[in-house]
Coordinates of C-alpha atoms in Angstrom, one line a residue:
M1 CA 51.9 -80.6 34.0
A2 CA 52.4 -77.3 35.7
G3 CA 56.0 -77.1 34.5
P4 CA 55.4 -77.6 30.8
K5 CA 52.4 -75.3 31.0
G6 CA 54.4 -72.5 32.6
K7 CA 57.2 -73.0 30.1
K8 CA 54.8 -72.9 27.3
K9 CA 53.2 -69.7 28.5
N10 CA 56.6 -68.1 29.0
A11 CA 57.7 -69.1 25.6
R12 CA 54.6 -67.6 24.1
T13 CA 54.8 -64.4 26.1
S14 CA 58.5 -63.9 25.3
N15 CA 57.7 -63.6 21.6
A16 CA 54.3 -62.1 21.9
P17 CA 53.0 -61.3 18.5
P18 CA 50.4 -58.6 18.0
M19 CA 47.0 -59.3 19.5
K20 CA 45.1 -60.0 16.3
K21 CA 47.8 -62.1 14.9
Q22 CA 48.1 -64.0 18.2
K23 CA 44.4 -64.8 18.2
R24 CA 44.6 -66.1 14.6
V25 CA 47.5 -68.5 15.5
F26 CA 45.6 -69.8 18.6
T27 CA 42.5 -70.6 16.7
V28 CA 44.4 -72.4 13.9
Q29 CA 46.3 -74.5 16.5
K30 CA 43.1 -75.3 18.3
E31 CA 41.3 -76.6 15.2
A32 CA 44.4 -78.8 14.2
E33 CA 44.5 -80.3 17.7
K34 CA 40.8 -81.0 17.6
E35 CA 41.1 -82.8 14.3
E36 CA 44.0 -84.9 15.6
L37 CA 42.0 -85.8 18.7
L38 CA 39.0 -86.8 16.6
S39 CA 41.2 -88.9 14.3
D40 CA 42.7 -90.7 17.3
L41 CA 39.3 -91.3 18.8
D42 CA 37.8 -92.3 15.5
V43 CA 36.3 -95.8 15.9
S44 CA 35.0 -96.1 12.4
D45 CA 37.2 -99.3 11.8
E46 CA 35.7 -101.0 14.9
P47 CA 32.4 -102.9 14.6
E48 CA 29.4 -100.9 15.2
N49 CA 27.7 -103.6 17.3
L50 CA 30.3 -103.3 20.0
E51 CA 29.0 -104.6 23.3
E52 CA 28.4 -102.2 26.2
S53 CA 30.7 -104.0 28.4
D54 CA 33.6 -103.7 26.1
L55 CA 32.9 -100.0 25.8
E56 CA 32.8 -99.6 29.5
E57 CA 36.1 -101.5 29.8
Q58 CA 37.7 -99.3 27.2
E59 CA 36.5 -96.2 28.9
M60 CA 37.8 -97.4 32.2
D61 CA 41.1 -98.4 30.6
S62 CA 41.4 -95.0 29.0
D63 CA 40.6 -93.3 32.3
S64 CA 43.2 -95.4 34.1
D65 CA 45.8 -94.7 31.5
M66 CA 45.1 -90.9 31.7
S67 CA 45.3 -91.0 35.4
S68 CA 48.4 -93.1 35.5
G69 CA 50.5 -90.2 34.1
G70 CA 52.6 -92.5 31.9
D71 CA 54.2 -91.6 28.6
D72 CA 51.0 -92.0 26.6
P73 CA 51.3 -89.4 23.8
L74 CA 47.5 -89.2 23.5
S75 CA 47.2 -88.2 27.1
K76 CA 49.8 -85.5 26.6
D77 CA 48.0 -84.3 23.6
I78 CA 44.7 -84.2 25.4
L79 CA 46.2 -82.4 28.4
A80 CA 48.1 -80.0 26.1
G81 CA 44.9 -79.4 24.2
S82 CA 43.1 -78.5 27.4
D83 CA 45.8 -76.1 28.3
D84 CA 45.6 -74.5 24.9
E85 CA 41.9 -74.3 25.2
E86 CA 42.2 -72.4 28.5
E87 CA 44.6 -70.0 27.0
V88 CA 42.5 -69.6 23.9
T89 CA 39.3 -69.0 26.0
D90 CA 41.1 -66.3 27.9
E91 CA 42.3 -64.6 24.8
G92 CA 38.9 -65.3 23.2
S93 CA 37.2 -63.4 26.1
D94 CA 39.6 -60.5 25.3
S95 CA 38.6 -60.7 21.6
D96 CA 34.9 -60.9 22.6
S97 CA 35.3 -57.7 24.8
D98 CA 37.1 -55.9 21.9
S99 CA 34.3 -57.0 19.6
D100 CA 31.7 -55.8 22.1
D101 CA 33.5 -52.4 22.2
D102 CA 33.4 -52.3 18.5
D103 CA 29.8 -53.2 18.5
I104 CA 29.0 -50.4 21.1
E105 CA 30.9 -47.8 19.0
G106 CA 29.1 -48.9 15.9
K107 CA 25.7 -48.8 17.6
S108 CA 26.4 -45.3 19.1
R109 CA 27.4 -44.1 15.6
A110 CA 24.3 -45.6 14.2
I111 CA 22.2 -43.9 16.9
D112 CA 23.9 -40.5 16.2
E113 CA 23.4 -40.8 12.5
K114 CA 19.7 -41.7 13.1
N115 CA 19.3 -38.7 15.4
A116 CA 20.9 -36.4 12.9
Q117 CA 18.7 -37.8 10.2
D118 CA 15.6 -37.3 12.4
I119 CA 16.6 -33.7 13.1
L120 CA 17.0 -33.0 9.3
E121 CA 13.7 -34.6 8.6
A122 CA 12.0 -32.6 11.4
E123 CA 13.5 -29.3 10.1
A124 CA 12.4 -30.1 6.6
E125 CA 8.9 -31.0 7.8
L126 CA 8.8 -27.7 9.8
Q127 CA 9.8 -25.7 6.8
L128 CA 7.2 -27.5 4.7
N129 CA 4.5 -26.8 7.3
I130 CA 5.5 -23.1 7.5
K131 CA 5.4 -22.9 3.8
E132 CA 2.0 -24.6 3.6
E133 CA 0.7 -22.3 6.4
S134 CA 2.1 -19.2 4.7
D135 CA 0.8 -20.2 1.3
E136 CA -2.6 -20.7 2.9
F137 CA -2.8 -17.3 4.5
R138 CA -5.9 -15.5 3.6
L139 CA -7.3 -12.1 4.7
P140 CA -10.2 -12.4 7.1
T141 CA -13.6 -11.9 5.7
A142 CA -16.1 -9.3 6.8
E143 CA -18.0 -11.8 8.9
E144 CA -14.8 -12.9 10.6
L145 CA -13.8 -9.3 11.4
E146 CA -17.3 -8.7 12.9
E147 CA -17.0 -11.8 15.1
E148 CA -13.5 -10.7 16.1
A149 CA -14.7 -7.3 17.0
L150 CA -17.3 -8.8 19.4
R151 CA -14.6 -10.8 21.3
P152 CA -11.7 -9.4 23.3
P153 CA -8.7 -8.7 21.1
D154 CA -6.4 -11.6 20.5
L155 CA -3.0 -10.0 20.4
S156 CA -1.1 -13.1 19.3
S157 CA -3.4 -13.6 16.3
I158 CA -3.2 -9.9 15.4
E159 CA 0.6 -10.0 15.6
R160 CA 0.8 -13.1 13.4
R161 CA -1.5 -11.5 10.8
I162 CA 0.6 -8.3 10.8
K163 CA 3.7 -10.4 10.1
E164 CA 1.9 -12.3 7.3
I165 CA 0.6 -9.1 5.7
V166 CA 4.1 -7.6 5.8
R167 CA 5.6 -10.7 4.2
V168 CA 3.0 -10.7 1.5
L169 CA 3.4 -7.0 0.7
S170 CA 7.2 -7.4 0.6
N171 CA 6.8 -10.0 -2.3
F172 CA 3.3 -9.1 -3.5
K173 CA 3.5 -10.6 -7.0
S174 CA 4.3 -14.2 -5.9
L175 CA 2.5 -14.3 -2.5
R176 CA -0.7 -12.3 -3.2
Q177 CA -4.1 -13.9 -2.8
E178 CA -6.1 -14.2 -6.0
G179 CA -8.7 -11.5 -6.3
V180 CA -7.2 -9.3 -3.5
T181 CA -5.6 -6.0 -4.2
R182 CA -2.7 -4.3 -2.5
K183 CA -5.1 -1.8 -1.0
D184 CA -7.0 -4.5 0.8
Y185 CA -3.8 -5.7 2.4
V186 CA -2.8 -2.2 3.4
D187 CA -6.2 -1.4 4.8
Q188 CA -6.1 -4.5 7.0
L189 CA -2.5 -3.7 8.1
K190 CA -3.6 -0.2 9.2
I191 CA -6.4 -1.7 11.3
D192 CA -4.2 -4.3 12.9
L193 CA -1.4 -1.8 13.6
S194 CA -3.9 0.7 15.2
S195 CA -5.3 -2.0 17.5
Y196 CA -2.0 -3.7 18.4
Y197 CA 0.2 -0.6 19.0
G198 CA -2.5 1.9 19.9
Y199 CA -2.1 4.5 17.2
N200 CA -5.0 6.6 15.8
E201 CA -6.2 6.2 12.3
F202 CA -4.6 9.5 11.0
L203 CA -1.1 8.8 12.3
I204 CA -1.0 5.3 11.0
E205 CA -2.2 6.4 7.6
V206 CA 0.6 9.0 7.4
L207 CA 3.3 6.6 8.5
V208 CA 2.1 3.9 6.0
E209 CA 2.4 6.5 3.2
M210 CA 5.8 7.7 4.3
F211 CA 7.7 4.3 4.7
P212 CA 7.8 0.9 3.1
V213 CA 6.1 -1.8 5.2
V214 CA 9.3 -3.4 6.4
E215 CA 10.8 -0.1 7.4
L216 CA 7.5 0.9 8.9
M217 CA 7.6 -2.1 11.2
E218 CA 11.1 -1.3 12.3
L219 CA 10.1 2.3 13.0
I220 CA 7.1 1.4 15.1
E221 CA 9.1 -1.2 17.0
A222 CA 11.8 1.4 17.7
F223 CA 9.1 3.8 19.1
E224 CA 8.2 1.1 21.7
K225 CA 11.8 1.1 23.1
P226 CA 13.4 4.0 25.1
R227 CA 16.3 5.9 23.6
P228 CA 19.7 5.7 25.4
I229 CA 20.6 8.4 28.0
C230 CA 23.1 10.9 26.7
L231 CA 25.3 13.5 28.3
R232 CA 26.9 16.6 26.8
T233 CA 30.1 17.7 28.4
N234 CA 30.2 21.4 29.3
T235 CA 33.5 22.5 27.8
L236 CA 33.3 25.8 29.7
K237 CA 34.2 23.8 32.9
T238 CA 35.8 20.5 32.0
R239 CA 36.9 18.1 29.2
R240 CA 35.1 14.9 28.1
R241 CA 38.0 12.7 29.1
D242 CA 38.2 14.1 32.7
L243 CA 34.4 13.9 33.1
A244 CA 34.3 10.3 31.8
G245 CA 37.0 9.2 34.3
V246 CA 35.2 10.8 37.2
L247 CA 31.8 9.2 36.3
L248 CA 33.4 5.8 35.8
N249 CA 34.8 6.0 39.3
R250 CA 31.3 6.7 40.5
G251 CA 30.0 3.5 38.9
V252 CA 28.6 4.9 35.7
N253 CA 29.0 2.6 32.7
L254 CA 29.4 4.9 29.7
D255 CA 31.1 5.3 26.3
P256 CA 31.7 8.2 23.8
L257 CA 28.6 9.0 21.9
G258 CA 30.1 8.6 18.4
K259 CA 32.7 10.0 16.1
W260 CA 30.4 12.8 15.0
S261 CA 30.4 14.4 18.5
K262 CA 33.4 15.5 20.6
V263 CA 31.4 16.3 23.7
G264 CA 28.8 13.5 23.9
L265 CA 28.7 10.5 26.2
I266 CA 26.2 7.6 26.2
V267 CA 25.2 6.0 29.5
Y268 CA 24.3 2.3 29.6
D269 CA 23.7 2.0 33.4
S270 CA 24.6 3.7 36.6
Q271 CA 24.9 2.9 40.3
V272 CA 24.1 6.5 41.2
P273 CA 21.4 8.9 40.0
I274 CA 22.9 10.4 36.9
G275 CA 21.0 13.6 37.4
A276 CA 22.1 14.2 40.9
T277 CA 25.9 13.7 41.0
P278 CA 28.2 16.5 42.3
E279 CA 29.5 16.9 38.7
Y280 CA 25.9 17.5 37.5
M281 CA 25.3 20.1 40.2
A282 CA 28.6 21.8 39.4
G283 CA 27.5 22.1 35.8
H284 CA 30.1 19.8 34.2
Y285 CA 27.5 18.1 32.0
M286 CA 24.0 18.4 30.7
L287 CA 21.5 15.6 30.3
Q288 CA 20.5 16.0 26.7
S289 CA 19.3 13.7 23.9
A290 CA 21.6 12.9 21.1
S291 CA 19.3 14.5 18.5
S292 CA 19.5 17.9 20.3
F293 CA 23.2 18.1 19.5
L294 CA 22.4 18.3 15.8
P295 CA 20.8 21.7 15.3
V296 CA 23.6 23.4 17.2
M297 CA 26.2 21.5 15.2
A298 CA 24.5 22.7 12.0
L299 CA 24.3 26.3 13.3
A300 CA 28.1 26.3 13.9
P301 CA 28.3 29.5 16.0
H302 CA 31.4 31.6 16.0
E303 CA 32.9 33.7 18.7
K304 CA 31.8 37.3 19.1
E305 CA 28.6 36.9 17.2
R306 CA 25.0 37.9 17.9
I307 CA 22.9 34.8 18.0
V308 CA 19.2 34.3 18.8
D309 CA 17.7 31.1 20.1
M310 CA 14.0 31.6 19.5
A311 CA 12.7 28.7 21.6
A312 CA 15.4 28.2 24.3
A313 CA 13.8 26.3 27.2
P314 CA 15.0 24.2 29.0
G315 CA 18.4 25.5 27.9
G316 CA 20.3 22.4 26.4
K317 CA 20.8 24.0 23.0
T318 CA 21.4 27.4 24.4
T319 CA 24.2 26.3 26.8
Y320 CA 25.8 24.3 23.9
I321 CA 25.8 27.5 21.8
A322 CA 27.3 29.5 24.6
A323 CA 30.0 26.8 25.1
L324 CA 30.9 27.0 21.4
M325 CA 31.0 30.8 21.6
K326 CA 33.3 30.5 24.7
N327 CA 31.1 33.0 26.5
T328 CA 31.9 35.7 24.0
G329 CA 29.5 37.8 21.9
I330 CA 25.8 38.1 22.7
L331 CA 23.3 35.2 22.9
Y332 CA 19.6 36.0 23.2
A333 CA 17.6 33.1 24.7
N334 CA 13.9 33.7 24.1
E335 CA 11.1 31.7 25.6
M336 CA 7.5 32.5 25.1
K337 CA 6.1 30.4 28.0
E338 CA 6.8 32.2 31.3
S339 CA 6.5 28.9 33.3
R340 CA 9.6 27.5 31.5
L341 CA 11.9 30.5 32.3
N342 CA 12.8 29.2 35.7
S343 CA 14.4 26.0 34.3
L344 CA 16.1 28.0 31.5
T345 CA 17.7 30.5 33.9
A346 CA 18.7 27.7 36.4
N347 CA 20.5 25.8 33.7
L348 CA 22.3 28.9 32.4
H349 CA 23.6 29.7 35.9
R350 CA 24.5 26.0 36.7
M351 CA 26.5 25.7 33.4
G352 CA 28.4 28.9 33.9
V353 CA 27.0 30.9 30.9
T354 CA 27.6 34.6 31.1
N355 CA 27.0 36.0 27.6
T356 CA 23.2 35.2 27.5
I357 CA 20.2 37.6 27.7
V358 CA 16.9 35.8 28.6
S359 CA 13.8 37.3 27.1
N360 CA 10.0 36.4 27.2
Y361 CA 8.4 37.3 23.9
D362 CA 6.4 35.7 21.3
G363 CA 8.8 34.6 18.6
R364 CA 6.8 36.2 15.9
E365 CA 7.4 39.6 17.4
L366 CA 11.2 39.3 17.8
P367 CA 12.0 41.2 14.6
K368 CA 10.3 44.3 16.2
V369 CA 12.1 43.7 19.5
F370 CA 15.6 43.0 18.3
G371 CA 15.3 44.8 15.0
S372 CA 15.3 43.5 11.4
N373 CA 18.6 42.4 9.9
S374 CA 20.3 42.8 13.3
V375 CA 21.8 39.4 14.2
D376 CA 24.3 37.0 12.7
R377 CA 22.6 33.6 13.2
V378 CA 19.3 32.3 14.4
L379 CA 18.3 28.9 15.8
L380 CA 14.6 28.0 15.5
D381 CA 13.8 24.7 17.3
A382 CA 10.1 25.2 16.4
P383 CA 7.3 23.9 18.5
C384 CA 5.8 20.8 16.8
S385 CA 3.6 17.8 17.2
G386 CA 6.3 15.6 18.7
T387 CA 5.8 12.7 16.4
G388 CA 9.5 11.9 16.6
V389 CA 9.6 11.4 20.3
I390 CA 6.8 8.9 20.8
S391 CA 9.1 6.7 22.9
K392 CA 9.1 9.6 25.5
D393 CA 5.4 10.6 25.2
E394 CA 3.1 7.8 24.1
S395 CA 0.1 10.1 24.3
V396 CA 1.1 11.4 20.8
K397 CA -0.2 8.1 19.4
T398 CA -3.8 9.1 20.0
S399 CA -3.8 12.8 20.7
K400 CA -2.5 14.2 17.4
S401 CA -4.9 14.8 14.5
E402 CA -4.7 16.5 11.1
I403 CA -6.0 19.8 12.6
D404 CA -3.2 19.8 15.1
I405 CA -0.6 19.3 12.4
Q406 CA -2.1 22.2 10.4
N407 CA -2.1 24.5 13.4
C408 CA 1.6 23.6 14.1
A409 CA 2.5 24.2 10.5
H410 CA 0.8 27.6 10.4
L411 CA 2.7 28.7 13.5
Q412 CA 6.0 27.4 12.1
K413 CA 5.6 29.3 8.9
Q414 CA 5.2 32.6 10.9
L415 CA 8.2 31.8 13.1
I416 CA 10.6 30.9 10.2
L417 CA 9.8 34.2 8.4
A418 CA 10.5 36.1 11.6
A419 CA 13.8 34.2 12.0
I420 CA 14.8 35.1 8.5
D421 CA 13.9 38.7 8.9
M422 CA 16.1 39.0 12.0
V423 CA 19.3 37.8 10.2
D424 CA 21.6 40.2 8.5
A425 CA 22.5 39.0 5.0
N426 CA 25.6 41.2 5.0
S427 CA 27.1 39.6 8.1
K428 CA 30.7 38.8 7.6
S429 CA 30.7 35.5 9.4
G430 CA 27.0 34.6 9.6
G431 CA 23.7 35.1 7.8
Y432 CA 22.5 31.6 8.6
I433 CA 19.2 30.2 9.9
V434 CA 18.8 26.7 11.3
Y435 CA 15.3 25.2 11.5
S436 CA 14.7 22.0 13.4
T437 CA 11.8 20.0 14.8
C438 CA 11.3 16.8 16.7
S439 CA 8.6 15.7 14.2
I440 CA 8.8 13.4 11.3
M441 CA 5.7 14.9 9.5
V442 CA 6.4 16.4 6.1
A443 CA 3.9 19.1 6.6
E444 CA 6.0 20.4 9.6
N445 CA 9.4 20.0 7.9
E446 CA 9.9 20.1 4.1
A447 CA 6.7 22.0 3.5
I448 CA 7.8 24.8 5.9
I449 CA 11.2 25.1 4.2
D450 CA 9.7 25.2 0.8
Y451 CA 7.4 28.0 2.0
A452 CA 10.3 30.0 3.3
L453 CA 12.2 29.6 0.0
K454 CA 9.2 31.1 -1.8
K455 CA 8.7 34.0 0.6
R456 CA 12.2 35.1 1.3
D457 CA 15.5 35.4 -0.5
V458 CA 17.2 32.4 1.1
K459 CA 18.8 29.2 -0.1
L460 CA 19.5 25.9 1.5
V461 CA 23.1 24.9 2.3
P462 CA 24.5 21.6 3.6
C463 CA 24.0 21.0 7.3
G464 CA 27.5 19.9 7.9
I465 CA 26.3 16.5 9.3
D466 CA 27.5 13.5 7.4
F467 CA 24.8 11.1 8.4
G468 CA 21.0 11.0 8.3
N469 CA 18.5 10.6 5.5
P470 CA 18.0 13.4 3.0
G471 CA 14.7 15.2 3.1
F472 CA 11.7 14.5 0.8
I473 CA 11.5 16.2 -2.6
R474 CA 8.0 14.9 -3.3
F475 CA 5.3 13.5 -1.1
R476 CA 1.6 12.8 -1.6
G477 CA 1.7 14.4 -5.0
N478 CA 3.5 17.6 -3.6
R479 CA 6.6 18.7 -5.3
F480 CA 9.2 20.6 -3.3
H481 CA 12.3 22.5 -4.2
T482 CA 15.0 20.2 -5.5
T483 CA 17.6 21.5 -2.9
L484 CA 15.5 20.0 -0.1
N485 CA 17.7 17.0 -0.3
K486 CA 20.3 19.0 1.6
T487 CA 18.1 18.8 4.7
R488 CA 18.5 15.9 7.1
R489 CA 16.1 13.4 8.7
F490 CA 16.9 11.2 11.6
Y491 CA 15.0 8.1 12.7
P492 CA 15.1 6.0 15.8
H493 CA 15.3 2.7 13.9
V494 CA 18.2 4.0 11.8
N495 CA 20.3 6.3 14.0
N496 CA 19.1 5.1 17.5
M497 CA 18.0 8.7 18.4
D498 CA 14.7 10.5 18.5
G499 CA 13.0 11.4 15.2
F500 CA 14.4 14.8 14.1
F501 CA 14.6 17.2 11.2
V502 CA 17.3 19.8 10.5
A503 CA 17.6 22.3 7.8
K504 CA 20.2 25.1 7.3
M505 CA 19.5 28.2 5.2
K506 CA 21.7 31.1 4.1
K507 CA 20.2 34.5 3.7
M508 CA 21.1 36.0 0.3
S509 CA 19.8 39.5 0.7
N510 CA 17.7 41.6 3.1
L511 CA 14.8 41.8 0.8
K512 CA 11.5 40.4 2.2
Q513 CA 10.3 39.5 -1.3
A514 CA 11.9 36.3 -2.6
R515 CA 13.7 36.3 -5.9
P516 CA 11.6 34.9 -8.8
Q517 CA 12.2 31.1 -9.0
S518 CA 9.8 30.2 -11.8
E519 CA 9.9 31.0 -15.5
N520 CA 6.2 31.7 -16.1
L521 CA 6.0 35.1 -14.4
G522 CA 5.9 37.0 -17.7
E523 CA 7.6 39.9 -19.2
V524 CA 6.9 42.2 -16.3
E525 CA 9.4 40.6 -14.0
E526 CA 12.0 40.4 -16.7
E527 CA 11.7 44.2 -17.3
A528 CA 11.7 44.8 -13.5
T529 CA 15.1 43.0 -13.1
E530 CA 16.5 45.0 -16.0
L531 CA 15.2 48.3 -14.7
V532 CA 16.7 47.7 -11.2
E533 CA 20.1 47.4 -12.8
N534 CA 19.7 50.7 -14.8
N535 CA 17.7 53.2 -12.9
E536 CA 18.0 56.0 -15.4
E537 CA 16.7 53.9 -18.2
N538 CA 13.8 52.7 -16.0
K539 CA 12.7 56.3 -15.5
A540 CA 13.0 57.1 -19.1
E541 CA 11.0 54.1 -20.1
V542 CA 8.3 54.9 -17.6
D543 CA 8.0 58.4 -18.9
Y544 CA 7.9 57.2 -22.4
Q545 CA 5.1 54.6 -21.7
K546 CA 3.1 57.3 -19.9
H547 CA 3.4 59.6 -23.0
Q548 CA 2.4 56.7 -25.3
K549 CA -0.7 56.1 -23.1
K550 CA -1.8 59.7 -23.6
K551 CA -1.4 59.5 -27.3
T552 CA -2.8 56.1 -28.1
V553 CA -5.9 56.1 -25.9
P554 CA -8.5 58.7 -27.0
K555 CA -10.6 60.5 -24.5
E556 CA -13.9 59.4 -26.1
V557 CA -13.2 55.6 -26.0
K558 CA -13.2 54.1 -22.5
K559 CA -11.0 51.1 -22.5
P560 CA -9.8 49.0 -19.5
N561 CA -6.2 49.2 -18.6
T562 CA -4.2 47.1 -21.0
P563 CA -1.3 44.9 -19.9
K564 CA 1.2 47.3 -21.5
I565 CA -0.1 50.1 -19.4
E566 CA 0.1 48.1 -16.2
K567 CA 3.7 47.1 -16.7
P568 CA 5.4 50.4 -15.8
I569 CA 3.2 50.8 -12.7
I570 CA 4.2 47.4 -11.4
V571 CA 7.8 48.1 -12.3
K572 CA 7.7 51.4 -10.5
E573 CA 6.5 49.8 -7.3
K574 CA 9.2 47.2 -7.4
I575 CA 11.8 49.9 -8.1
E576 CA 10.7 51.8 -5.1
K577 CA 10.8 48.7 -2.9
R578 CA 14.3 47.7 -4.1
K579 CA 15.6 51.3 -3.7
R580 CA 15.6 51.2 0.1
P581 CA 18.7 52.8 1.6
S582 CA 21.2 50.4 3.2
R583 CA 22.3 50.7 6.8
E584 CA 25.5 52.4 5.8
E585 CA 23.6 55.1 3.9
I586 CA 21.3 55.7 6.8
A587 CA 24.3 56.0 9.2
R588 CA 26.0 58.4 6.8
I589 CA 22.9 60.6 6.5
R590 CA 22.5 60.7 10.2
E591 CA 26.1 61.6 10.7
E592 CA 25.8 64.5 8.2
K593 CA 22.8 65.8 10.1
R594 CA 24.7 65.7 13.3
L595 CA 27.6 67.6 11.9
A596 CA 25.2 70.1 10.4
L597 CA 23.5 70.7 13.8
R598 CA 26.9 71.0 15.5
Q599 CA 27.9 73.6 13.0
L600 CA 24.7 75.6 13.5
K601 CA 25.2 75.6 17.2
R602 CA 28.8 76.8 16.8
N603 CA 27.7 79.6 14.5
A604 CA 25.0 80.6 17.0
K605 CA 27.5 80.7 19.8
T606 CA 29.9 82.9 17.8
E607 CA 27.1 85.3 16.9
T608 CA 25.9 85.6 20.5
G609 CA 29.5 86.1 21.6
G610 CA 30.1 88.9 19.0
E611 CA 26.9 90.8 20.1
E612 CA 28.1 90.8 23.7

């Protein structure tokens, strides 16, 4: 039986059909053989009441026949069927394993689909819960606020309430609570911001009025983070590329500051103290914030000019101006506080500046010291409240009040008038004033420039900086000059630098009185401008009006001065003010006097010589 079995297997393996087809053939053959076997063993034609002995004899006979190994076809069929069954069971086990694999893959796919469905349902439920919670947000009642005030502050709940209020205010129409006004939300936001971030009531109120709520949150969050460290390359001693290469070799991770600066570098981290390297000691760079570059860039100093820095310490802007001037011309570095002169002079020496004169005067007295109309450009980095550098000095959050802002504004107005008076409007290359502060308060910035435009004959010009926000034209009901949009504001959440304000003005004439800017000044100023142009006609008109005064007003009747009589008096005063001699005329008159004195001395000498 082994031989035929082996042949059969070889025959089948020689022409092995595909697995699935082979399985189908085996199952069909198995069923056919089973049917034949059952038909052979069918005993339906035998009597049902066959005795047990006969059955036993038949079984024994059949066993003997099968064991005899004769040519009984039935035995061959049975044995063949058993062989086929073995092969089919083997292949059936393979099919069962394949089906098991298919079942595992299907189950795994079903599990993955179920997990994905669960995730989607969970996200949908989460969004639904968030929506329900957000829709259910209500402002706390007075009783709840009183209870909250008695307990220690819960910062997490305050933070959540701030976010909810900001979300409601950003879409107030659809998310507002019935019966609650916008003012209620804003008032609660002020209280929460003050308690969470530590600001006083005045500063939070000003910030809320200046910025939308979303931008306000970005600004406050930016104040909580430090600004990046920046370096300014000293072009008097090195180049930015060379300096960057040296510092990189020392383990300093840095990049160029930006396209707007050719000398700035931003430092991310350093393995050495960045303020104690040999390059720093040698004056190759200056540690300076990025916002301090901007006023000097707006001033744009030229070589061989006379320039004044009215508040120079500690010397970052002064040394930058000297580098742009290439150590030519004259630079006056003034500092009112004597204690800060040491740092100023030390930085000037370290950076190799040789064209600077250090002075210690009150900035308001500088026109008397240096002379009026005597310099080409002036930089006024005015002392201010410091509300733009809260990340450096957090005490500003609580220390500044409205009185402090007013005091700073009063000083700034005096300083800017002094700066304008020092500049010569007739300068060939200059005549510019740059005003800057590290404050974001409107009272210290736009209000000061608007005051200067009214008091002096100056105009605003572009700063030459192509980024930053334009200045305010209106704020809190105040209306400023329309050209204030040429000023520039810089914020930490927008420009990643300290809060800063920069304005650049051009002096139009050396007159201290500003030109009329409004149209409601009356006929007196119109006549004054006409009379300035024609001096002879002015004198004639004044004489004529005086003559008319004598004629028309009788001696017996005492009448107050009429507007017509006052006009020529005002005009005359203005004419006298506007008829000041220029510097050239004064020089010419002095030269004539000198020549006359020399001539007199010569004549006296000749007379004495003749007598002898």
